[in-house]
Structure formats: C-alpha cells, structure tokens
Amino acid sequence: MVNVAGAAFDGLVSIVHVVTTFLDAQTDLHGRNSLLLSYIYYHCIVKKYPLSDQEAAKEFYLHSRSASEVAAINHAMTSFERAGSVRGTSDTASSAAGAQLNSKRLPHEEIASQWTLCSGGPREFTLRHGWFCFELIIQCMTQYLTTSQRLHYPRAARFSERFIDDLNTLVRSFIDDIVNSPAREITAFNTSLAFFFHDCLSLLDRTLVFQWIFAYCKRINAKAVTLMEPTPLMSLKLDFLRILSAHEHLFPLNLPFAQSSAWMRSQPASPSPSVSSNNSQGSINSNSPLQNSVEISGAFKQQHFLIGLTLSELFAIFEVPNGALHVKAINVIRNLLSWHDSDPRYALKEARHRLAHLYLPLIGIIMEHLPQLYEFVADAQRKGSHLPAAIQQSVAMAIAGTPTSTADIGRRDNGDAGGQSRRPTLNAEATRHLLACFMWIVKSADEHTLRGWWEALQGQRLAQLLEIFQLTTHCFEYNGPKTLHTRGHTGVQREELKSMLGDAILGSILNRNDLGKRRAGGTLSSQNSVTLGGEGLRYRKDQLWRQAPMTDFESVEAKNEAILEGVLSAEITLTILDSVELIVQVISGQGILQDQLGAAFKVILHALSCSQSVQVYENLFACQRSMVSKFPELLFEAETEYCADLCLRLLSHCSSGIAAVRSQACASLYMLMRQNFEIGNSFSRVKMQVTISLSSLVGTINDLNEDFLRRSLKTILTYADQDAVLKTTSFPEQVRDLIFNLHMILSDTVKMKAYQEDPEMLMDLMYRIAKGYKNSPDLRLTWLANMSQKLGG
C-alpha cells in the first residue's frame, strides 16, 4: 500500500499558505488566520482514537463484569497505573508504549514525523506558518489525553518514545533555523515556538521542555557573542521568555520554597573574604544559601529556572547599548510582577513572601546598574527646585579658616570622577517602571530575609541601596493633578500639523510663491500650498495651539489618575521609611557600618524636600525625630551638612498652608533646638543654621507665606515657655533671642517685596542687608549667595 502521509502533509501546508496569503485581512498580530484558528479549535476533532492492545483487552474484560466489579477493577487499575513515576518503570506504561509501537500512528505523531521529513518548499511554508502545525499538534495531543483518559498518567508516560524523539529532532532543527535566519523573517516562527513550549509545559514532561528551553537559550547566547550587533537576536530571546513567563503556573514551576530566617543566617560571611568575594555583591559567602537566593548564581537558576533565565537576560541586556531593548526587558519584569500582584491565588502574606523571594536578584541588578538609571534629582534641579540650595559646609568652613574633612573630599572626588560614567541610558519611564518593580519586591519580601541580606552587605553596597531609595522618592513624588493631553483646535488636527511640518522641512511648500500670493492678497490656491481656515495665511497660532476644554469624561479620568498617583506616591514613601528604619537597625548592630547613617538620614531629608501627603509628612517627621534622638552626634558633633539641610527643610514646612504639616514641623524644629541645648547648654549650631536657612528662604522663594511662618515661630516660642524641664535654664531666653532675629529677617522680606519689580533697588537692598551682617560671616555669605542667584536667574 502506498504511503500518502507525506503528500497529505505537503498539501495541508500548501493550503495553509494559500489561505493565509489570500485572506491576509483576517490575520492577527501573530500572523494567525482567524479561519484556520476556527478550524483547529472547533472542527479539527478526531472522532475515535485507535485502542491499544491493552486497552482493547481491558474493554472486552469490563463488558463481561457487573457494575460493582467494573468499579472495583477500574479503581485497582487506576491505582496501579498511577504508581509509575518514570517512563519504563511502570508495567502499564511499558505495555501501553509497546502497544502504541505496534499500532498505527496517532494524528499528532504523524504530523511530527512528517514535519521532520519535510524539505524544500513545504519546509519553507512551515517556517512561515509554523503556528498552524504547532496548534494542530497541541490540539491532537489534548484530545488524545482526554479520550484515552491518560491525564492521570505520569507525564513521562503519556506519549510514545517515537513521538518524543520526533519532537526532539524538530526542536533542534527549529533552533538552528532561528539562529541562522534573519531576525525579521523568523520573528513569527520564534513566537509560535514559544507558544508551543508554553502549551507543552501543561501536557508533556516538564523536564523535557526545560531541556528544550535551555538548549534554545544556550544556542542564542553562543550566536550573540559572535555578532557585531546582537540586538535582534536578543530581542527574539526576550520575546521567547516573555511568552513562557506568561504560563498560568509560573509560580509553582519555579519551585518557590519558603526560607526561614534561620536558613538565611545559617552560614555567616567569610571573616577574611577574598578579592573575588569583595567584588561580588557584598562579600557574602559564595557557598551560603543567602548568596544563592539574592544573586543570579547557578544554584538560583537551577532551582528557579524560568525566572532565573528572565532575570539573567535583563542583566545581559543592560550591558547592550540599546534603549529600546532596555525598555522591552523592563516591561517583561513589570508585567510579571503586575500579574502576580493582581492574582488572587497569591493574596496571602506567605505567598507574597515567596514570590518576592524569587525576584530578590532584581535588587542586585539595579544596584549593579545604578549609574544607568535616569537622574530625576538632576532633572528637577535643571527645571528649578522649590527649595534653595543650602550653603555648602565646605565654603562656610573655608571662610572661617577651618580645614575640610578629608573623608568628604575623597567622597566628593569619587563622585566627580564617576560623573562621566553616570550618564543615564534609561529614559524616565523605563526607570520609573524598574523602580516600581524594586519597591514591590521590598514591600512584599519577608523582613527577616531582607535583614539577613542587608547585614551581609558591605558599606559601599549599602550606600548604593540607600541611593536607590532616594532616587525612588523623587521618581514617585506627587506633583498634583495633571492634564491628560492637549486637545488642539477642532479646525486643525494633530496629524495635519505633523504633515504640514514635514512638508515644510522637505521643501514641498513653496515659500517664495506663498509670499508673493500673500502680498497680492490672494488665497493660497497652489497645489503645494496649505491654507488654514480658508485664509491666505500659512498658520495661525490661535488655531494651532488653543486648547479646548476637557470633556466630563476626561475630567473624571484626570481626577481618578491624580488620586491613583497620590496613593502610589504615599505607599512607596511609607515603604521606603520602613526600609530605612530596618537599615538603621542593621547599621546600629554593626559598628563597621556607622558611616552609612548619614546616607540613611539623607533619604529622609530628601523625602522631606518632596511633595507628600499629610499622612506621609506625619510619618516622615516622626522618623526624622526618632533618628535625631537616637543619633544626635550625626547633626551636632560631626562636620556635616545634615543640620543645615534639616533646618532648611523644617523652616520651609513651617510656612506651609496646611496646619497639620506646620504643627509637625514646629515640633521637629523645637526638638532639634532642645536636643542641641541638652548636649552643651547652648544650641548655637542650630541657631546659626536656622538663621542662615531663613535668610536663604526669604531671598530665593518669592511665594514664601510670611503669615504662616510667623505663626509657626510663635508656636515654637510657646513650646519653650511651657517646657517645665528647661524652664529654669537659659534655654527659653535663647529661644526668644532667636525668634526676635528671625522676625527681623522677615521684616527685611517685606522691604524686598516692595522692590520686587525694581531689580536695581532690590539688589541694593540685599547688599545693604548683607553688609549689616559683618559680625556673622555665614549670614553675610548667605545674602551674597541670594544676590548671585537673583542675578543669575
């Protein structure tokens, strides 16, 4: 008998090619024809699968028994069939496989076999429309498992050895085709292969599918190393991993074992780390379970296979200078975490801990590529911050003749030297998404796990972590409701404006002819001319840029977006405060990390300088007062700028229009004075910094609310008068003197506002105010700096 299977397969592939070519309007984004998809899902039904010898004998035997006997026999046979766990270990599986070898090929086996033998034109068609063959194989496999009741079989025993061998052959050839073909021509097939692997994870032995995935990634990586431009190939791999990561059982597929705090601390860091360990992420013991959980090590990828591959790809892509590829890789991680967060199956706290544990290496990746993140702080400084820059401590100390700390000089030099390498390669949106993933992991992770990791970090790595927190604070700062988009005048659409601009650039608008016609008073009737509103004008600003009012729907959408932005900003800032508090506890327990207290305090100072909600401000001020109380030497003994920055932030909030914020700021400022006085019976340092800060504020901020600031100063004076503990000391009198001086500075502010429209008189007044502080070089320097900023602005 003639074997027509090969000819039938070639004919089937040709039909698919013809239908897809002539009905291209019915194809989706992945190139799949809707008519062929309907055929596969609704019409491709195998009416009757052939029974194997064993199944036929079982059916004949059951027909000759009663109902109770049949139920007992079915239960016994099912239990026996489930006992086999590996192909060949179960007699049932062996006999079934042997029966299949002696029977006719099943539909999915025949398609796979003929595909391996296919060549020439039909082979090219299968690469163009491979999705059809893959979907057909999956459909037939599913029907076979359902009809033959093999879903309860061990995965390794569900299909025949011959079919598995054919699939192995096909996968190897497909990987070769993807690696050796141009990326544009093979993109659709690469996507189809990824969906095939995705479906096979639910039907086949998952170890076998993981081997295919590993072979694919290995070949892609080996080929990318040899290419001058590996971006297209890496993009294909990223699409492949994105589809695989969309599996509904991704979480259990990555073996998310729970890790206790005792397990995380089972092996401490090496007492004498080597050079290689020093260069790693925090001198963690290379053999410790902690390192295997927070770094993309071989052990991590072996245990958490799919997520390990995805994170490894993100790390590799950051080394490639391609912004579009960076955004694509970050979006894969962001979509995964967004999916996990909205999945009700993982709503429990323990499940969130395990999920976050899988993505812990992402924190290390962000720390490693910190210089590539977008500089939100620098961008805000370029646009102009609402707070003036404090006078640098080094400048003030140089005027006073005091030498500057060598440690500060070394830190500043290192920052300047690294300035060239800190050019951001990610745009603002990509950095925002990456930092959102970072905050989700920190918020969802177990506190014991984070503590165990951060205790093992070196000071430099801990400083990088705190810098990320500071960057995140500014990234998610709430700036109030924003307009969704600018709606242009109805007479001129946005696309028309773009077309006109392109025509003008390319020279298709004849400027000389237009000018002559305008002089003649005629209309623009030339073929290459464009008129707006039927007038002889090339453009009109009132038509091009006049913004129409928002509709009711757009107004509601803008309000909802503003509410969501505010909630997100508050949640992220509160999470950062919890993390900083945990880091402070880690630093307090280890003497070698005391230098990082300043970096932790900088995060709080930076959060105070950003726009926050009232609830967040209350927590911020409480956290700030706690740190000042625990570590007063950080502000009053060390030669740092923290005291000046804190006074500037507190005074700025003392002029806030919100009573709750003013109350918190007054309490913090009074506690700062009191703390300084208790150390040396004088708060001269705070007094000087408060005076300098107020001078800086009134000289640079035009909308400073003098009324609210005077109320706050009166509140601080009330605190001092009612303080029973320090009532008998000189503290209340010193507070009165300070408040009097501050009121004098505010009086100068009134004079400055009178000359706000006269720059020359304003500069003259500021100069006379600066001359009045001859006995206070710091204040004189502050007013001179204010003058320079006014002149520069």
Short mmCIF file of C-alpha atoms in Angstrom, two decimals, residues 302-645:
data_model
loop_
_atom_site.label_atom_id
_atom_site.label_comp_id
_atom_site.label_asym_id
_atom_site.label_seq_id
_atom_site.Cartn_x
_atom_site.Cartn_y
_atom_site.Cartn_z
CA GLN A 302 18.83 25.68 38.69
CA GLN A 303 16.14 25.98 41.35
CA HIS A 304 14.12 28.85 39.83
CA PHE A 305 14.61 28.09 36.16
CA LEU A 306 12.28 30.37 34.19
CA ILE A 307 12.60 33.43 36.43
CA GLY A 308 16.36 32.87 36.61
CA LEU A 309 16.54 32.97 32.81
CA THR A 310 14.43 36.11 32.63
CA LEU A 311 16.49 37.97 35.23
CA SER A 312 19.73 36.82 33.61
CA GLU A 313 18.51 38.18 30.30
CA LEU A 314 17.69 41.54 31.92
CA PHE A 315 21.20 41.70 33.36
CA ALA A 316 22.75 40.87 29.97
CA ILE A 317 20.58 43.39 28.10
CA PHE A 318 21.72 46.21 30.39
CA GLU A 319 25.21 45.63 29.00
CA VAL A 320 23.97 46.30 25.46
CA PRO A 321 23.75 50.00 24.47
CA ASN A 322 20.21 49.84 23.14
CA GLY A 323 17.50 51.87 24.85
CA ALA A 324 14.57 50.13 23.13
CA LEU A 325 15.83 46.74 24.28
CA HIS A 326 16.19 48.04 27.85
CA VAL A 327 12.59 49.21 27.88
CA LYS A 328 11.40 45.91 26.45
CA ALA A 329 13.22 43.86 29.09
CA ILE A 330 11.99 46.06 31.94
CA ASN A 331 8.42 45.77 30.70
CA VAL A 332 8.66 41.99 30.83
CA ILE A 333 9.54 42.11 34.54
CA ARG A 334 6.99 44.82 35.26
CA ASN A 335 4.18 42.87 33.59
CA LEU A 336 5.13 39.74 35.52
CA LEU A 337 5.02 41.50 38.88
CA SER A 338 1.80 43.28 37.96
CA TRP A 339 0.26 39.94 37.08
CA HIS A 340 1.41 38.40 40.37
CA ASP A 341 0.08 41.35 42.33
CA SER A 342 -3.40 41.07 40.83
CA ASP A 343 -3.57 37.26 41.04
CA PRO A 344 -5.99 36.29 43.87
CA ARG A 345 -4.17 32.98 44.32
CA TYR A 346 -1.21 34.82 45.85
CA ALA A 347 -3.08 37.25 48.07
CA LEU A 348 -1.85 35.62 51.28
CA LYS A 349 1.14 37.15 53.01
CA GLU A 350 3.17 33.92 52.92
CA ALA A 351 2.62 33.57 49.17
CA ARG A 352 3.76 37.17 48.64
CA HIS A 353 6.91 36.49 50.65
CA ARG A 354 7.75 33.51 48.43
CA LEU A 355 7.01 35.48 45.26
CA ALA A 356 9.26 38.34 46.33
CA HIS A 357 11.97 35.82 47.25
CA LEU A 358 12.03 34.67 43.62
CA TYR A 359 12.74 38.22 42.39
CA LEU A 360 15.30 39.28 45.01
CA PRO A 361 18.19 39.20 42.46
CA LEU A 362 16.47 42.10 40.67
CA ILE A 363 17.54 44.37 43.56
CA GLY A 364 21.15 43.36 42.99
CA ILE A 365 20.78 44.02 39.26
CA ILE A 366 19.50 47.54 39.92
CA MET A 367 22.32 48.20 42.38
CA GLU A 368 24.83 46.96 39.82
CA HIS A 369 23.48 49.26 37.10
CA LEU A 370 22.67 52.26 39.27
CA PRO A 371 24.66 54.69 37.03
CA GLN A 372 22.36 53.82 34.10
CA LEU A 373 19.18 54.99 35.82
CA TYR A 374 17.58 58.29 34.93
CA GLU A 375 18.66 61.19 37.14
CA PHE A 376 15.36 62.53 38.45
CA VAL A 377 17.13 64.70 41.02
CA ALA A 378 19.37 66.35 38.41
CA ASP A 379 16.34 66.85 36.17
CA ALA A 380 14.48 68.60 38.98
CA GLN A 381 17.49 70.85 39.60
CA ARG A 382 17.61 71.78 35.92
CA LYS A 383 13.92 72.70 35.99
CA GLY A 384 14.29 74.57 39.28
CA SER A 385 13.53 73.23 42.72
CA HIS A 386 11.08 74.83 45.13
CA LEU A 387 13.78 74.89 47.82
CA PRO A 388 17.05 76.81 47.60
CA ALA A 389 20.33 75.01 47.83
CA ALA A 390 21.89 75.19 51.25
CA ILE A 391 25.26 76.88 51.66
CA GLN A 392 27.91 74.22 51.36
CA GLN A 393 29.59 73.46 54.64
CA SER A 394 33.00 73.41 52.97
CA VAL A 395 32.55 77.01 51.75
CA ALA A 396 31.48 78.29 55.14
CA MET A 397 34.34 76.43 56.84
CA ALA A 398 36.83 77.81 54.33
CA ILE A 399 35.73 81.37 55.15
CA ALA A 400 36.10 80.60 58.83
CA GLY A 401 39.58 79.19 58.21
CA THR A 402 38.65 75.63 59.27
CA PRO A 403 40.11 72.73 57.24
CA THR A 404 37.68 70.49 55.42
CA SER A 405 37.32 66.82 56.28
CA THR A 406 39.46 64.62 54.06
CA ALA A 407 36.78 61.96 54.02
CA ASP A 408 34.31 64.41 52.47
CA ILE A 409 36.90 65.49 49.91
CA GLY A 410 37.56 61.89 48.91
CA ARG A 411 33.86 61.16 48.61
CA ARG A 412 33.28 64.26 46.50
CA ASP A 413 36.24 63.50 44.25
CA ASN A 414 34.95 59.99 43.67
CA GLY A 415 31.57 61.36 42.73
CA ASP A 416 33.09 63.84 40.29
CA ALA A 417 35.35 61.21 38.79
CA GLY A 418 32.40 58.94 38.23
CA GLY A 419 30.27 61.68 36.74
CA GLN A 420 31.13 60.72 33.20
CA SER A 421 30.11 57.10 33.77
CA ARG A 422 26.82 58.11 35.41
CA ARG A 423 25.22 59.31 32.22
CA PRO A 424 21.77 57.71 32.25
CA THR A 425 20.99 55.26 29.49
CA LEU A 426 17.38 54.62 30.57
CA ASN A 427 14.65 57.13 29.96
CA ALA A 428 12.42 58.40 32.74
CA GLU A 429 9.54 56.00 32.03
CA ALA A 430 11.74 52.88 31.95
CA THR A 431 13.47 53.91 35.17
CA ARG A 432 10.11 54.54 36.80
CA HIS A 433 8.91 51.04 35.88
CA LEU A 434 12.14 49.46 37.12
CA LEU A 435 11.97 51.31 40.43
CA ALA A 436 8.32 50.30 40.80
CA CYS A 437 9.40 46.65 40.49
CA PHE A 438 12.12 47.31 43.05
CA MET A 439 9.63 48.76 45.54
CA TRP A 440 7.16 45.90 45.02
CA ILE A 441 9.86 43.38 45.93
CA VAL A 442 10.95 45.33 49.00
CA LYS A 443 7.34 45.75 50.16
CA SER A 444 6.41 42.10 49.61
CA ALA A 445 9.62 40.45 50.85
CA ASP A 446 9.95 38.93 54.29
CA GLU A 447 11.59 41.28 56.79
CA HIS A 448 13.89 38.55 58.13
CA THR A 449 15.11 37.81 54.62
CA LEU A 450 15.89 41.46 53.90
CA ARG A 451 17.59 41.89 57.26
CA GLY A 452 19.76 38.82 56.72
CA TRP A 453 20.80 40.08 53.29
CA TRP A 454 21.48 43.68 54.29
CA GLU A 455 23.51 42.60 57.30
CA ALA A 456 25.87 40.82 54.90
CA LEU A 457 26.30 43.81 52.60
CA GLN A 458 29.42 45.94 52.62
CA GLY A 459 29.20 49.66 53.28
CA GLN A 460 29.51 50.61 49.62
CA ARG A 461 26.71 48.28 48.56
CA LEU A 462 24.51 49.54 51.38
CA ALA A 463 25.15 53.11 50.23
CA GLN A 464 24.02 52.12 46.72
CA LEU A 465 20.83 50.66 48.15
CA LEU A 466 20.11 53.89 50.04
CA GLU A 467 20.80 55.89 46.89
CA ILE A 468 18.17 53.85 45.07
CA PHE A 469 15.68 54.65 47.82
CA GLN A 470 16.50 58.34 47.45
CA LEU A 471 16.08 58.17 43.68
CA THR A 472 12.77 56.34 44.08
CA THR A 473 11.47 59.03 46.43
CA HIS A 474 11.99 61.69 43.80
CA CYS A 475 10.76 59.48 40.97
CA PHE A 476 7.35 58.94 42.59
CA GLU A 477 6.94 62.42 44.04
CA TYR A 478 3.32 63.54 43.85
CA ASN A 479 3.01 66.71 41.78
CA GLY A 480 -0.75 67.12 41.84
CA PRO A 481 -3.32 66.51 39.08
CA LYS A 482 -2.03 66.76 35.55
CA THR A 483 -3.79 67.38 32.26
CA LEU A 484 -4.14 64.14 30.35
CA HIS A 485 -3.36 65.61 26.98
CA THR A 486 -3.60 68.82 25.00
CA ARG A 487 -6.63 68.88 22.75
CA GLY A 488 -5.93 71.07 19.76
CA HIS A 489 -8.39 73.29 17.92
CA THR A 490 -11.00 71.33 16.01
CA GLY A 491 -10.11 73.12 12.79
CA VAL A 492 -6.60 71.66 12.63
CA GLN A 493 -5.90 68.08 13.68
CA ARG A 494 -2.61 66.86 15.13
CA GLU A 495 -1.87 64.63 12.14
CA GLU A 496 -2.41 67.55 9.77
CA LEU A 497 0.07 69.63 11.76
CA LYS A 498 2.65 66.86 11.56
CA SER A 499 2.12 66.56 7.80
CA MET A 500 2.46 70.31 7.32
CA LEU A 501 5.65 70.39 9.37
CA GLY A 502 7.11 67.52 7.37
CA ASP A 503 6.21 69.21 4.11
CA ALA A 504 7.84 72.43 5.25
CA ILE A 505 11.03 70.66 6.25
CA LEU A 506 11.23 68.72 2.98
CA GLY A 507 10.66 71.88 0.98
CA SER A 508 7.40 70.86 -0.68
CA ILE A 509 5.80 74.16 0.38
CA LEU A 510 6.97 76.82 -2.00
CA ASN A 511 7.74 79.69 0.33
CA ARG A 512 8.50 82.12 -2.44
CA ASN A 513 5.19 81.53 -4.20
CA ASP A 514 3.30 81.76 -0.94
CA LEU A 515 4.95 85.07 -0.11
CA GLY A 516 4.04 86.51 -3.49
CA LYS A 517 0.44 85.42 -3.20
CA ARG A 518 0.14 86.84 0.29
CA ARG A 519 1.47 90.18 -0.97
CA ALA A 520 -1.06 90.10 -3.78
CA GLY A 521 -3.81 89.49 -1.19
CA GLY A 522 -4.94 86.30 -2.81
CA THR A 523 -5.71 82.94 -1.23
CA LEU A 524 -3.32 80.01 -1.26
CA SER A 525 -4.60 78.06 -4.20
CA SER A 526 -1.33 76.47 -5.23
CA GLN A 527 -1.17 72.70 -5.20
CA ASN A 528 1.82 72.75 -2.90
CA SER A 529 0.34 75.35 -0.53
CA VAL A 530 -1.70 74.80 2.58
CA THR A 531 -4.36 77.11 4.00
CA LEU A 532 -5.91 77.20 7.42
CA GLY A 533 -9.50 78.31 7.78
CA GLY A 534 -9.67 79.44 4.13
CA GLU A 535 -7.44 82.47 4.71
CA GLY A 536 -4.23 83.41 2.95
CA LEU A 537 -2.06 82.54 5.93
CA ARG A 538 0.37 79.70 6.39
CA TYR A 539 -0.52 79.25 10.06
CA ARG A 540 -2.32 80.95 12.88
CA LYS A 541 -1.23 80.48 16.47
CA ASP A 542 -4.72 80.86 17.87
CA GLN A 543 -5.87 77.90 15.78
CA LEU A 544 -2.84 75.72 16.26
CA TRP A 545 -2.28 75.93 19.99
CA ARG A 546 -5.59 76.95 21.53
CA GLN A 547 -6.57 74.22 23.98
CA ALA A 548 -10.18 73.16 24.08
CA PRO A 549 -11.74 72.47 27.49
CA MET A 550 -11.77 68.89 28.73
CA THR A 551 -14.96 66.88 28.45
CA ASP A 552 -16.69 65.46 31.53
CA PHE A 553 -15.20 62.04 30.87
CA GLU A 554 -11.68 63.45 30.57
CA SER A 555 -12.16 65.49 33.74
CA VAL A 556 -13.24 62.41 35.72
CA GLU A 557 -10.36 60.41 34.26
CA ALA A 558 -7.89 63.13 35.24
CA LYS A 559 -9.23 63.17 38.79
CA ASN A 560 -9.01 59.38 39.09
CA GLU A 561 -5.48 59.42 37.74
CA ALA A 562 -4.50 62.10 40.26
CA ILE A 563 -5.96 60.02 43.11
CA LEU A 564 -4.08 56.91 41.98
CA GLU A 565 -0.83 58.86 41.64
CA GLY A 566 -1.26 60.22 45.15
CA VAL A 567 -1.97 56.80 46.65
CA LEU A 568 1.00 55.27 44.82
CA SER A 569 3.32 58.06 45.97
CA ALA A 570 2.18 57.68 49.59
CA GLU A 571 2.54 53.90 49.60
CA ILE A 572 6.02 54.00 48.10
CA THR A 573 7.25 56.68 50.51
CA LEU A 574 5.90 54.79 53.53
CA THR A 575 7.56 51.60 52.27
CA ILE A 576 10.85 53.49 51.92
CA LEU A 577 10.53 54.76 55.50
CA ASP A 578 10.03 51.19 56.78
CA SER A 579 13.05 50.03 54.78
CA VAL A 580 15.23 52.88 56.02
CA GLU A 581 14.24 52.08 59.60
CA LEU A 582 15.25 48.45 59.01
CA ILE A 583 18.58 49.57 57.54
CA VAL A 584 19.18 51.86 60.54
CA GLN A 585 18.62 48.86 62.82
CA VAL A 586 21.13 46.86 60.77
CA ILE A 587 23.67 49.71 60.93
CA SER A 588 23.19 50.13 64.69
CA GLY A 589 24.00 46.47 65.24
CA GLN A 590 27.26 46.63 63.27
CA GLY A 591 29.94 49.18 64.15
CA ILE A 592 31.65 48.94 60.77
CA LEU A 593 28.59 50.41 59.02
CA GLN A 594 28.22 53.54 61.16
CA ASP A 595 29.40 55.70 58.24
CA GLN A 596 26.19 54.83 56.39
CA LEU A 597 23.96 56.55 58.94
CA GLY A 598 24.43 59.80 57.06
CA ALA A 599 23.27 58.15 53.82
CA ALA A 600 20.14 56.85 55.59
CA PHE A 601 19.44 60.32 57.00
CA LYS A 602 19.86 61.81 53.50
CA VAL A 603 16.95 59.67 52.30
CA ILE A 604 14.71 61.18 54.99
CA LEU A 605 15.90 64.70 54.20
CA HIS A 606 15.24 64.15 50.53
CA ALA A 607 11.74 62.84 51.26
CA LEU A 608 11.07 65.99 53.33
CA SER A 609 12.01 68.14 50.33
CA CYS A 610 9.48 66.37 48.08
CA SER A 611 5.74 66.95 47.87
CA GLN A 612 3.93 64.47 50.10
CA SER A 613 0.51 63.90 51.59
CA VAL A 614 -0.30 64.94 55.16
CA GLN A 615 -0.23 61.33 56.38
CA VAL A 616 3.18 60.76 54.83
CA TYR A 617 4.51 64.00 56.32
CA GLU A 618 3.40 62.90 59.79
CA ASN A 619 5.34 59.65 59.45
CA LEU A 620 8.32 61.46 57.93
CA PHE A 621 8.59 63.92 60.80
CA ALA A 622 8.23 61.11 63.33
CA CYS A 623 11.01 59.15 61.62
CA GLN A 624 13.21 62.27 61.50
CA ARG A 625 12.71 62.99 65.21
CA SER A 626 13.50 59.37 66.03
CA MET A 627 16.81 59.48 64.14
CA VAL A 628 17.82 62.80 65.72
CA SER A 629 17.04 61.40 69.16
CA LYS A 630 18.98 58.16 68.56
CA PHE A 631 21.97 59.68 66.78
CA PRO A 632 22.42 63.33 67.86
CA GLU A 633 26.12 63.18 67.05
CA LEU A 634 25.16 62.87 63.40
CA LEU A 635 23.99 66.51 63.41
CA PHE A 636 25.78 68.22 66.29
CA GLU A 637 29.24 66.65 66.52
CA ALA A 638 30.29 65.66 63.00
CA GLU A 639 31.28 68.25 60.42
CA THR A 640 28.41 67.55 58.06
CA GLU A 641 25.72 69.47 56.23
CA TYR A 642 22.85 67.47 57.72
CA CYS A 643 21.98 70.08 60.36
CA ALA A 644 21.83 72.87 57.76
CA ASP A 645 19.73 70.78 55.37
#
